[in-house]
PDB file of C-alpha atoms in Angstrom:
ATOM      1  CA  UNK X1171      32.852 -94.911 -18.117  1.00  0.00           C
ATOM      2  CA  UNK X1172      31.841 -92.340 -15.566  1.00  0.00           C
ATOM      3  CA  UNK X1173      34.222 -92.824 -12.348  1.00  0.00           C
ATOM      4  CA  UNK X1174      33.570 -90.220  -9.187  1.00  0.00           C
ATOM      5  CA  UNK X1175      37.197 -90.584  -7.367  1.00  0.00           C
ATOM      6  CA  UNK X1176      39.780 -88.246  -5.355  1.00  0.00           C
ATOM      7  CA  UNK X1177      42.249 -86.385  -7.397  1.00  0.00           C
ATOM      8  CA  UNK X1178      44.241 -89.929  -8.878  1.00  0.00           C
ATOM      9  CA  UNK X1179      47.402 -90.254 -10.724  1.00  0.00           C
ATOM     10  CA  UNK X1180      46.769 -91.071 -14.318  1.00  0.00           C
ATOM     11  CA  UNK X1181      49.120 -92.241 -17.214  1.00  0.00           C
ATOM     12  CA  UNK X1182      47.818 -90.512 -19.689  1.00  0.00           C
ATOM     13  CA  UNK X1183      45.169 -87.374 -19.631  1.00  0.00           C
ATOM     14  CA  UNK X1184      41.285 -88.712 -19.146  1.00  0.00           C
ATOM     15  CA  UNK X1185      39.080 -87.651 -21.936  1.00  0.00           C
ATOM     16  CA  UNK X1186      37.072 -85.256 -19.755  1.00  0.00           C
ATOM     17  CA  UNK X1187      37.693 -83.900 -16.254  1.00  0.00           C
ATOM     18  CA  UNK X1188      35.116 -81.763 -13.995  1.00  0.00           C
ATOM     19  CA  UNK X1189      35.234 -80.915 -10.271  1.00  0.00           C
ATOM     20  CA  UNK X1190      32.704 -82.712  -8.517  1.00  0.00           C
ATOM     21  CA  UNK X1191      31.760 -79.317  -7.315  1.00  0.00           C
ATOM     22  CA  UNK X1192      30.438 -78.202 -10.824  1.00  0.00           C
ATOM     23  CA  UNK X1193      28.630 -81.163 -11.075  1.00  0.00           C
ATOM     24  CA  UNK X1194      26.862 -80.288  -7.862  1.00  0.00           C
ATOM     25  CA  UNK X1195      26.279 -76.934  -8.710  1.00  0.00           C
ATOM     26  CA  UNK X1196      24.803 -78.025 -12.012  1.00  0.00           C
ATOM     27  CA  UNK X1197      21.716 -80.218 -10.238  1.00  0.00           C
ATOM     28  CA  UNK X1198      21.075 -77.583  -8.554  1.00  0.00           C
ATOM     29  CA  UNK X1199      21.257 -74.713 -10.808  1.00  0.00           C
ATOM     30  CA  UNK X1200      18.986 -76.502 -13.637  1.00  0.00           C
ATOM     31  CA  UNK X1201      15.686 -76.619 -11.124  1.00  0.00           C
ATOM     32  CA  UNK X1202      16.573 -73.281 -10.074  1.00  0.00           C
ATOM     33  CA  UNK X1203      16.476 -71.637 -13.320  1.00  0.00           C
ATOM     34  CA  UNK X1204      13.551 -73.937 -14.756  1.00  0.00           C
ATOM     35  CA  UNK X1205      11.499 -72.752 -11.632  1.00  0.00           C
ATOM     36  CA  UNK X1206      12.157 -69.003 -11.943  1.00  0.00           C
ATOM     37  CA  UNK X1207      11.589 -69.185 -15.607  1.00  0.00           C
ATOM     38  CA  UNK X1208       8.046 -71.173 -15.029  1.00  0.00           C
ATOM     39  CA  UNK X1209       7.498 -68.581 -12.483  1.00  0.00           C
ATOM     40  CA  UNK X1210       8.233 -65.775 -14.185  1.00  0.00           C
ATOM     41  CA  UNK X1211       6.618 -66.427 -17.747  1.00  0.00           C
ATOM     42  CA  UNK X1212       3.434 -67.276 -15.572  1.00  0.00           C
ATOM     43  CA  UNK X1213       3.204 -64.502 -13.788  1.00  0.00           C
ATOM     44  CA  UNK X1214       3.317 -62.290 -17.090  1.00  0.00           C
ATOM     45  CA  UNK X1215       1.993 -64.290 -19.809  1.00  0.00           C
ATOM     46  CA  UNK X1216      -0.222 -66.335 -17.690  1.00  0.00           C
ATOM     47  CA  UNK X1217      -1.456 -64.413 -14.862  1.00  0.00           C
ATOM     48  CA  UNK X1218      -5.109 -65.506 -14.169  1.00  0.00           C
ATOM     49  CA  UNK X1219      -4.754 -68.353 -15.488  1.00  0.00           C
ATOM     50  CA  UNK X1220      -2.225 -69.268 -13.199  1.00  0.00           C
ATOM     51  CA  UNK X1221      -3.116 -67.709  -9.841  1.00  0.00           C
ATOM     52  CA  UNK X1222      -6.930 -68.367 -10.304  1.00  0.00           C
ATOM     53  CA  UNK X1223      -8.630 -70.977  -7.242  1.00  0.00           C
ATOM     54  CA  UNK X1224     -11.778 -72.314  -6.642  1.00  0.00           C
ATOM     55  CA  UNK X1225     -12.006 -69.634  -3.865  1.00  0.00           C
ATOM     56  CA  UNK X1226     -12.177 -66.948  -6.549  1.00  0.00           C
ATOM     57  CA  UNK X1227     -10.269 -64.303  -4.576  1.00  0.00           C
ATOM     58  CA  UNK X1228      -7.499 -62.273  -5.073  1.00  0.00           C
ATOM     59  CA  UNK X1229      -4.264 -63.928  -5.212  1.00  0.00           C
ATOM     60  CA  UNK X1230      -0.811 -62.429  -6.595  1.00  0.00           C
ATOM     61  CA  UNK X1231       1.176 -65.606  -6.893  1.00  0.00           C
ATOM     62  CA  UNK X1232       1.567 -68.939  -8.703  1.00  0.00           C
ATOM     63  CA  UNK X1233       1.943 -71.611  -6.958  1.00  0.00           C
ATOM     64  CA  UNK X1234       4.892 -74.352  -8.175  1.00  0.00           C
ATOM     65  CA  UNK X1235       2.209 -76.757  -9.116  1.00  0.00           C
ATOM     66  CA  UNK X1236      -0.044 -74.083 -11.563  1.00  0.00           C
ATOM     67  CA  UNK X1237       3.222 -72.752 -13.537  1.00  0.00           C
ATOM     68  CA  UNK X1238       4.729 -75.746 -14.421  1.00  0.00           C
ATOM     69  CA  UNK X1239       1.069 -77.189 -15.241  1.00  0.00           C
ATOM     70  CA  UNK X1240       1.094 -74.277 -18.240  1.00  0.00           C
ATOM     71  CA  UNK X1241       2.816 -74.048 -21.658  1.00  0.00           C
ATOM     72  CA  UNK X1242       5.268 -73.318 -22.472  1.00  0.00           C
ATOM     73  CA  UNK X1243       6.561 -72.934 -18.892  1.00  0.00           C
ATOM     74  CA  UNK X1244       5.553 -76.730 -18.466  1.00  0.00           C
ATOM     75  CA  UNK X1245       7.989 -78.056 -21.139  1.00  0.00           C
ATOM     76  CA  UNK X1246      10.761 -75.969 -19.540  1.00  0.00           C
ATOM     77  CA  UNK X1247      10.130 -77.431 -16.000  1.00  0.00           C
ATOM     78  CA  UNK X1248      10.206 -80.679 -17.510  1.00  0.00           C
ATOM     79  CA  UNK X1249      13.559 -80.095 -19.672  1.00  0.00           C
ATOM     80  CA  UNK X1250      15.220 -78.689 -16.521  1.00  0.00           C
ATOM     81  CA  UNK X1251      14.335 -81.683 -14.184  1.00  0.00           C
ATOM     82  CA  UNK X1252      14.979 -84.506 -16.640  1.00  0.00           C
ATOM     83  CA  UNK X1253      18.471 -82.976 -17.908  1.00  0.00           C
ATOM     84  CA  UNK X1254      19.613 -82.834 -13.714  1.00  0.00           C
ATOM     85  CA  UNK X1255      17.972 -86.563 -12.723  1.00  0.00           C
ATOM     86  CA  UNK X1256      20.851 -88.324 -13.637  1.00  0.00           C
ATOM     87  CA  UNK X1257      23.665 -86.125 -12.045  1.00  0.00           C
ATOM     88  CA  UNK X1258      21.331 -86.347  -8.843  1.00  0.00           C
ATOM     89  CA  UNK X1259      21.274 -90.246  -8.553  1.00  0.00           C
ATOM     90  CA  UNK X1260      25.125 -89.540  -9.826  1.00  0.00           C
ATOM     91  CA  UNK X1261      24.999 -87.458  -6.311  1.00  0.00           C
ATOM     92  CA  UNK X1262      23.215 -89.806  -4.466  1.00  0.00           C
ATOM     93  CA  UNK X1263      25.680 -93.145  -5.312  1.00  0.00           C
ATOM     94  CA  UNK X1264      28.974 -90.972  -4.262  1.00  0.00           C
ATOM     95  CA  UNK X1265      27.122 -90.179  -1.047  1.00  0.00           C
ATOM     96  CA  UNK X1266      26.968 -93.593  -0.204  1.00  0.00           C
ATOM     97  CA  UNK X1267      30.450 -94.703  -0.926  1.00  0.00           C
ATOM     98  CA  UNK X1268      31.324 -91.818   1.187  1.00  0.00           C
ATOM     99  CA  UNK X1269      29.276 -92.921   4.079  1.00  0.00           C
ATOM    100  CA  UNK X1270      29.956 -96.592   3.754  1.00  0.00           C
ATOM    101  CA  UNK X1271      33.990 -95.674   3.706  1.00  0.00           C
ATOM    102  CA  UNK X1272      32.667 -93.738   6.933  1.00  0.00           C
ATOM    103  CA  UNK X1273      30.047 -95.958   9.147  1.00  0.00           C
ATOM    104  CA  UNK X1274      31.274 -99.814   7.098  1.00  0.00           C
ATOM    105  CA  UNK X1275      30.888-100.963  11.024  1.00  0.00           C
ATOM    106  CA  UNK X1276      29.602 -98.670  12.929  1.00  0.00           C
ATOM    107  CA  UNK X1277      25.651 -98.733  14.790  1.00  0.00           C
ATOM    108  CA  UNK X1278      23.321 -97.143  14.043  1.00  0.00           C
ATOM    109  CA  UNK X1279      25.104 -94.952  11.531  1.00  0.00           C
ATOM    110  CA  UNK X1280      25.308 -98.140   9.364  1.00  0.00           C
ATOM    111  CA  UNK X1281      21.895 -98.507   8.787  1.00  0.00           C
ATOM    112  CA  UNK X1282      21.466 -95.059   8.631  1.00  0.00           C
ATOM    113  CA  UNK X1283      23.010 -95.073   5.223  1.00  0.00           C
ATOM    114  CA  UNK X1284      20.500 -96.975   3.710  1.00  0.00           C
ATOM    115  CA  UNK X1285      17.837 -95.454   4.703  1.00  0.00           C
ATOM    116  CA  UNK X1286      19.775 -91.972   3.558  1.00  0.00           C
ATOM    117  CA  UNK X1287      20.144 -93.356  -0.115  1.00  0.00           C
ATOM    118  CA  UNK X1288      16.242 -94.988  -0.033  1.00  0.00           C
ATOM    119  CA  UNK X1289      15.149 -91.500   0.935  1.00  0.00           C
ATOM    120  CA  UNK X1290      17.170 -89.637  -1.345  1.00  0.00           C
ATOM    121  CA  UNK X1291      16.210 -91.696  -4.275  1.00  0.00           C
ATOM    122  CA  UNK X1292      12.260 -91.905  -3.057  1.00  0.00           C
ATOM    123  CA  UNK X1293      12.818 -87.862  -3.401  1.00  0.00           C
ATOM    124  CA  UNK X1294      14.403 -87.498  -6.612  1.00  0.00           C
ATOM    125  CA  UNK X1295      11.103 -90.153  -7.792  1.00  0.00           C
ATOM    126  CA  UNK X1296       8.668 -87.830  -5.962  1.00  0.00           C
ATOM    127  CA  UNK X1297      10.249 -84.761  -7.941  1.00  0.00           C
ATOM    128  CA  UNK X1298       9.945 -86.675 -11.552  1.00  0.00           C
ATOM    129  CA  UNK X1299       7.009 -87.824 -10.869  1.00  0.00           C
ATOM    130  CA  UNK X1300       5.401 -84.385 -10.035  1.00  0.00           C
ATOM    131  CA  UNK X1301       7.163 -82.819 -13.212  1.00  0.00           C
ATOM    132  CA  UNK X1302       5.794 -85.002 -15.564  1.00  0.00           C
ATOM    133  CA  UNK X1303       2.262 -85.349 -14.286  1.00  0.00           C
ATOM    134  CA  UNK X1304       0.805 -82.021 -13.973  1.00  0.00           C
ATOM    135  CA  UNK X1305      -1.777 -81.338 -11.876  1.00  0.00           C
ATOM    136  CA  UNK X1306      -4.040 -80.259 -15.362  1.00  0.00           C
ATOM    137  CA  UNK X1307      -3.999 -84.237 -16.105  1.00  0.00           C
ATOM    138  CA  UNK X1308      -4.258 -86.242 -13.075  1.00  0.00           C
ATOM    139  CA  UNK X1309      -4.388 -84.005 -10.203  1.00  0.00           C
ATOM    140  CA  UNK X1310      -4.151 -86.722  -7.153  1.00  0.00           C
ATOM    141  CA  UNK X1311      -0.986 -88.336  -8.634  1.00  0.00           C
ATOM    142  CA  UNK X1312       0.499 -85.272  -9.305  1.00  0.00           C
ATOM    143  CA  UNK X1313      -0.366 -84.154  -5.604  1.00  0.00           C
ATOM    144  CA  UNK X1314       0.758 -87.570  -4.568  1.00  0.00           C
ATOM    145  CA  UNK X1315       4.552 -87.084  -6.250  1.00  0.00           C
ATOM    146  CA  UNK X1316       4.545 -83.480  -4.229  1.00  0.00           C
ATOM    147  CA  UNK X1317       3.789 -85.319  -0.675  1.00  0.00           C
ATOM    148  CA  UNK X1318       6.241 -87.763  -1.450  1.00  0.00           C
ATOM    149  CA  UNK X1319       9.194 -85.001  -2.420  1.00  0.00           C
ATOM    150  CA  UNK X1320       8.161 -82.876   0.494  1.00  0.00           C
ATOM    151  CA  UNK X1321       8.326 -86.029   2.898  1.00  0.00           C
ATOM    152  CA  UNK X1322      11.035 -87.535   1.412  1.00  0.00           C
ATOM    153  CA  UNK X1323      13.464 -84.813   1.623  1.00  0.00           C
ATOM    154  CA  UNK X1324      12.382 -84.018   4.986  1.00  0.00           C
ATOM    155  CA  UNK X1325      13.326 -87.522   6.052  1.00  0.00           C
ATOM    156  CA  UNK X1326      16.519 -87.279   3.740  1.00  0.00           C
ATOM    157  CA  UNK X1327      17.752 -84.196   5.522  1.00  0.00           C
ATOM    158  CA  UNK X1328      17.170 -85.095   9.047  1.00  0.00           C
ATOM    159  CA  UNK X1329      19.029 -88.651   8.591  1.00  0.00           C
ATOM    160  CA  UNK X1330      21.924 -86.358   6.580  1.00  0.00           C
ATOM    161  CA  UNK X1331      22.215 -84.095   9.634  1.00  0.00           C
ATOM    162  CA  UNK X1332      22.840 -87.442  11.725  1.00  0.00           C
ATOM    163  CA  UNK X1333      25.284 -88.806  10.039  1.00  0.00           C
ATOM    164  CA  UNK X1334      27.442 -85.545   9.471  1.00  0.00           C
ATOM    165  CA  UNK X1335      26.958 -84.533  13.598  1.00  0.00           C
ATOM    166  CA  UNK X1336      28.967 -87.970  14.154  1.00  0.00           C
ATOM    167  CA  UNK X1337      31.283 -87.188  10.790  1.00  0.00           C
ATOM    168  CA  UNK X1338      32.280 -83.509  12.499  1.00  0.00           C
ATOM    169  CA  UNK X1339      32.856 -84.937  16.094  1.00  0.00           C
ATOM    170  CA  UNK X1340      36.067 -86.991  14.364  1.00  0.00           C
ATOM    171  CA  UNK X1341      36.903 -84.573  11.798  1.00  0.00           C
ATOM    172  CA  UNK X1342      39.974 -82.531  12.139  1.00  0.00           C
ATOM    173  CA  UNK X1343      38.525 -80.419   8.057  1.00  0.00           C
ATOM    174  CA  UNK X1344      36.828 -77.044   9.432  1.00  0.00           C
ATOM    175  CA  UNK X1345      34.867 -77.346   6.240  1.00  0.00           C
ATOM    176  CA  UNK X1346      33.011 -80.497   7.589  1.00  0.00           C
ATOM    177  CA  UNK X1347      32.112 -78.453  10.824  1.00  0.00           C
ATOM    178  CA  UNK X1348      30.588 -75.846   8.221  1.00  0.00           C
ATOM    179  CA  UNK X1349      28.914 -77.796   6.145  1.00  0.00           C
ATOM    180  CA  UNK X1350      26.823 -79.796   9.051  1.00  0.00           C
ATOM    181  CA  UNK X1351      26.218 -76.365  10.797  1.00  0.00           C
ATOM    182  CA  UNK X1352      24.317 -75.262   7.504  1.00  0.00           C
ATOM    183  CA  UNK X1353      22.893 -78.619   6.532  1.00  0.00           C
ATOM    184  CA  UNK X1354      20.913 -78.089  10.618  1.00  0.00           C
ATOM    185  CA  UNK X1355      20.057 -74.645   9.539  1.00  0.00           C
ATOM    186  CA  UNK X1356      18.624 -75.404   6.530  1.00  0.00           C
ATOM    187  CA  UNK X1357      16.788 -78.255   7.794  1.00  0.00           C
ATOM    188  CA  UNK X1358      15.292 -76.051  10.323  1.00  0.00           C
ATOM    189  CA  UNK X1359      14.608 -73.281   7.718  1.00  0.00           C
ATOM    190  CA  UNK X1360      12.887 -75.985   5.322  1.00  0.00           C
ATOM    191  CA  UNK X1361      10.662 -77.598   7.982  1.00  0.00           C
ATOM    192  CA  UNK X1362       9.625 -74.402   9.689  1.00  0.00           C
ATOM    193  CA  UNK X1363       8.615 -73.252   5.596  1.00  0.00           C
ATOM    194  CA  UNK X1364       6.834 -76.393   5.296  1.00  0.00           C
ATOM    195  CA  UNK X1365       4.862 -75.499   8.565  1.00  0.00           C
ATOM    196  CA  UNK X1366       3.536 -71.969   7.411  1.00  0.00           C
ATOM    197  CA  UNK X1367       2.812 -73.129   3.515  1.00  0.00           C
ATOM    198  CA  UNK X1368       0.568 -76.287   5.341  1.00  0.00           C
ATOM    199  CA  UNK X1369      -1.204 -73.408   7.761  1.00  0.00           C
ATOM    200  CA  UNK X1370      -2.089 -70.867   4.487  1.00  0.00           C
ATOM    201  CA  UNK X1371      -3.094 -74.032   2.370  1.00  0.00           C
ATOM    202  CA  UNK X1372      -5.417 -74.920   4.540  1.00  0.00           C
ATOM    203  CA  UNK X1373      -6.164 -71.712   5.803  1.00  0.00           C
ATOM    204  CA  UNK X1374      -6.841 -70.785   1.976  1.00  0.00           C
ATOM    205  CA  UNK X1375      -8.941 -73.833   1.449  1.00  0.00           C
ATOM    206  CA  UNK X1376     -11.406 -73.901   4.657  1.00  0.00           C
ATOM    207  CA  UNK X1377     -11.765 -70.060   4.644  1.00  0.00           C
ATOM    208  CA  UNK X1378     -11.375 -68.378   1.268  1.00  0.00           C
ATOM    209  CA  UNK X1379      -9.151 -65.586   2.613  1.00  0.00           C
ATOM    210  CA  UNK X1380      -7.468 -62.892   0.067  1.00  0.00           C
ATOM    211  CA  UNK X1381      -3.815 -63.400   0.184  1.00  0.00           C
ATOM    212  CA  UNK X1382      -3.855 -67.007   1.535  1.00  0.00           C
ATOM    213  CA  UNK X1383      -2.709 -68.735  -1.099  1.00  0.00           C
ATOM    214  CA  UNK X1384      -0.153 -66.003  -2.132  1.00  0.00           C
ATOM    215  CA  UNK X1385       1.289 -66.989   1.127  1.00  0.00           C
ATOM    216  CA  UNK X1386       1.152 -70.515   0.262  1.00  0.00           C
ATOM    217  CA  UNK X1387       2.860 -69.913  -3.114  1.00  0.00           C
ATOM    218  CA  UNK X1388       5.785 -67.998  -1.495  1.00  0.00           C
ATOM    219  CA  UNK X1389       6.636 -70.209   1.713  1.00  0.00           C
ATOM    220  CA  UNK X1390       6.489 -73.096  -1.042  1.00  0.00           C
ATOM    221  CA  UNK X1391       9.393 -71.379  -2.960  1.00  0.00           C
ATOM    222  CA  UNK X1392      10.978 -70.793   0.305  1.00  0.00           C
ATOM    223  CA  UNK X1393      10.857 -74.985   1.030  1.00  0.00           C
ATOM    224  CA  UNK X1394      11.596 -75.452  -2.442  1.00  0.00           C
ATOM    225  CA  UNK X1395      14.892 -72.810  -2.081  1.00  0.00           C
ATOM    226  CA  UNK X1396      16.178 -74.296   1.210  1.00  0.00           C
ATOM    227  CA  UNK X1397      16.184 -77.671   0.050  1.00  0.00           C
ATOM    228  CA  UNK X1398      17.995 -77.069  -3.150  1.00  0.00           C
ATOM    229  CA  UNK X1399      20.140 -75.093  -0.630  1.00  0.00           C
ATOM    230  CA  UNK X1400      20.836 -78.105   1.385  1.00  0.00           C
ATOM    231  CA  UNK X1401      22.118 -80.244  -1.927  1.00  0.00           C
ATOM    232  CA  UNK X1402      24.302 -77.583  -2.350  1.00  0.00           C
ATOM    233  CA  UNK X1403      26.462 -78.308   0.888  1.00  0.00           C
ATOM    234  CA  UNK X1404      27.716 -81.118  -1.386  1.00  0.00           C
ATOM    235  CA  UNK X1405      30.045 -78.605  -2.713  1.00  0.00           C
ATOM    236  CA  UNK X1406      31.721 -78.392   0.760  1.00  0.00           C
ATOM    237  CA  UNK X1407      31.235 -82.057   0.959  1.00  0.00           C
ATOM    238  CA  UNK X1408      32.714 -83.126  -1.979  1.00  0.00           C
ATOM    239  CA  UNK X1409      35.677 -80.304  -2.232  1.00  0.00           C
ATOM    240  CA  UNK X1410      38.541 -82.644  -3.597  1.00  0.00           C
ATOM    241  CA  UNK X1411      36.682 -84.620  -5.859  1.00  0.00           C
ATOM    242  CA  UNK X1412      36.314 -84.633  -9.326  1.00  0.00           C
ATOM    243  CA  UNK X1413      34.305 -86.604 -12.213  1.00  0.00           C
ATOM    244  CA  UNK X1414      36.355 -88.539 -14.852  1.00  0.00           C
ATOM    245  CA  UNK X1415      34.939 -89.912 -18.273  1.00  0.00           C
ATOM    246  CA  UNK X1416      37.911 -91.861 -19.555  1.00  0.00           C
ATOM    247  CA  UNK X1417      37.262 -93.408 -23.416  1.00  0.00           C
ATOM    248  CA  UNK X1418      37.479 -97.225 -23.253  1.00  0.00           C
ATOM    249  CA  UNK X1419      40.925 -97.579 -25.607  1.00  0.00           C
ATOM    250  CA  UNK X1420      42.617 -95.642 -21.992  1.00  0.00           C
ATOM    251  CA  UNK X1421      43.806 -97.369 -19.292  1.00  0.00           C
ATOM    252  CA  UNK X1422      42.999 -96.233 -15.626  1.00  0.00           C
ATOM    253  CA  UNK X1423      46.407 -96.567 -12.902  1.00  0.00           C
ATOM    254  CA  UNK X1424      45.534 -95.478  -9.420  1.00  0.00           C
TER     255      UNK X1424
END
């Protein structure tokens, strides 16, 4: 079985040991390279096709939605995001032992943590959902999983910043300090992104104007960037643990 615990005492080896940190680093690295790769093949192989609008302007950038709509750029994306799902809800469940251990009896920060594990899930949903509907086959439920990542995560991050300004009050670990300074930063980095991709979109769509939606594409990368940069605090987070797949036939002493 697949056990998420501190570094434990054991009587014999486990079958397979990894940090928690590489695990972390993983989810996040997979998106990351499937969404350069989409990016990149577009822009060379796929160029009009993938930075063409209704507006028929100029426009030097693909958008997230347009390269991973393409092939082969499509199947990548989709290879990427389905191989770091599971590690994510793995992500997701040791988050919520760790603020349960944390907030078991304390208000609000108690209900907090269920909203913080709805949220993160609803996300993760949002972000499968918009892989494997492209905007090619059904554009409004492909546009609907977007909304739902981008608002989801939002929501995720500011109740995460919460619960880690109450976590660094009490802790004496300088890393917990550090990791809730750059969780607010990022926040603040991702919404204020959101903001300015919203502004060209619609800036792009009500007046046609060359280099709108090039500015949409890159402030979406940007929002895209920070938030993978905010999972990545986990590493900080997380520091001391490790992931242990022991074979059935071994027994487990703690």
């Amino acid at each position: 079985m697949l056990q998420v615990s501190p570094f434990l005492g054991y009587e014999r080896p486990p079958a397979i040991r990894i940090s928690f940190s590489t695990c972390v680093l993983g989810t996040v690295f997979l998106p990351l390279v499937g969404l350069t790769t989409c990016v990149l093949i577009s822009s060379i192989f796929h160029f009009e096709d993938s930075t063409g609008t209704h507006c028929q302007v100029p426009n030097y950038l693909p958008s997230i939605s347009a390269a991973i709509s393409l092939e082969p750029e499509g199947n990548i994306w989709r290879f990427c995001i389905g191989l770091h799902s599971a590690p994510r809800f793995l992500v997701t469940f040791t988050y919520f032992r760790f603020y349960k251990g944390h907030f078991s009896s304390k208000f609000p920060e108690s209900s907090l943590v269920f909203l913080n594990v709805a949220f993160s899930i609803s996300e993760n949903f949002g972000l499968l959902l918009l892989t494997y509907v492209s905007s090619n086959e059904k554009y409004l439920v492909h546009k609907e999983g977007f909304v739902l990542f981008i608002i989801s995560s939002i929501i995720y991050m500011i109740i995460t910043c919460r619960l880690w300004n109450t976590i660094k009050k009490f802790s004496l670990n300088p890393e917990d300090s550090k990791s809730y300074l750059w969780k607010v930063r990022l926040l603040i980095l991702n919404i204020s992104f959101c903001a300015f991709a919203v502004y060209f979109y619609v800036k792009h769509n009500l007046y046609c104007e060359p280099g709108s939606y090039t500015f949409f594409a890159l402030f979406e990368y940007l929002v895209v960037l920070t938030n993978m940069a905010f999972h990545l605090t986990a590493v900080w987070d997380f520091k001391n643990r490790e992931l242990v797949l022991i074979s059935p036939n071994e027994d487990k002493v703690f």
